[in-house]
Amino acid sequence: GQQVMQIPQYQHVQEGEDFTTYCNSSTTLSNIQWYKQRPGGHPVFLIQLVKSGEVKKQKRLTFQFGEAKKNSSLHITATQTTDVGTYFCAGPMEAAGNKLTFGGGTRVLVKP
Amino acid sequence: EAQVTQNPRYLITVTGKKLTVTCSQNMNHEYMSWYRQDPGLGLRQIYYSMNVEVTDKGDVPEGYKVSRKEKRNFPLILESPSPNQTSLYFCASSLKRGGFYEQFFGPGTRLTVL
């Protein structure tokens, strides 16, 4: 079936280092959203990308939407302990109407 | 304060005993949905609603029912819960005018079915 995959599933990062998490869809996405869920918390919206090839930055976070609108990435520079959590991508697949499909998430652990 | 509320936050029940998890939002959002979160599976959409009296199945609707009689409320009903419905449930709401917008999530309901 239609699905959204995220890799890696887990990411152990040394504090201060950079890392990237990837989101890949089996079909074209109308747009893509990214969420962060802190341990024990609920998902919180980070950003939405709509245009093919779009790049947006939020401080140390850089989000990119692929040219074909089937993949996206989140790059974090100079990782801090406050970055700990699970990052999810989500998107409405163009053929799936108004359903929202989430990726499995990337769980980020930061080593001080 | 703009928010999505869910009740109860924690629930332990037994197989077959009907239960309802309530969800309410105060942001006048059209779109509401229910998700379940299981380890390694991310968030899976159960049901969603585009507006009052308009509901539709998500990816995992089996064993669940919903209703949308008022714009602010979107209860999730488990008529005959089973152990495989043990999970963390989130309600979410958003604007829905043409495209998709930021989803606001409730605090979650942890359900255990024995």
XYZ file of N, CA, C and O in Angstrom, chain B residues 4 39 88 91 108 113:
24
model
N -6.257 21.236 22.226
C -7.029 20.015 22.001
C -6.976 19.218 23.303
O -5.894 18.984 23.834
N 4.961 1.327 19.058
C 6.420 1.324 18.861
C 6.810 0.808 17.483
O 6.363 -0.253 17.045
N -1.272 3.975 22.355
C -1.339 5.394 22.720
C -2.123 6.098 21.616
O -1.770 6.001 20.440
N -5.617 12.544 19.439
C -6.584 13.283 18.645
C -5.865 14.517 18.112
O -4.963 15.057 18.778
N -2.801 12.971 24.400
C -2.729 11.522 24.264
C -3.523 10.781 25.328
O -3.716 11.280 26.440
N -5.900 -2.715 27.142
C -7.035 -3.640 27.120
C -6.536 -5.010 27.569
O -5.658 -5.592 26.936
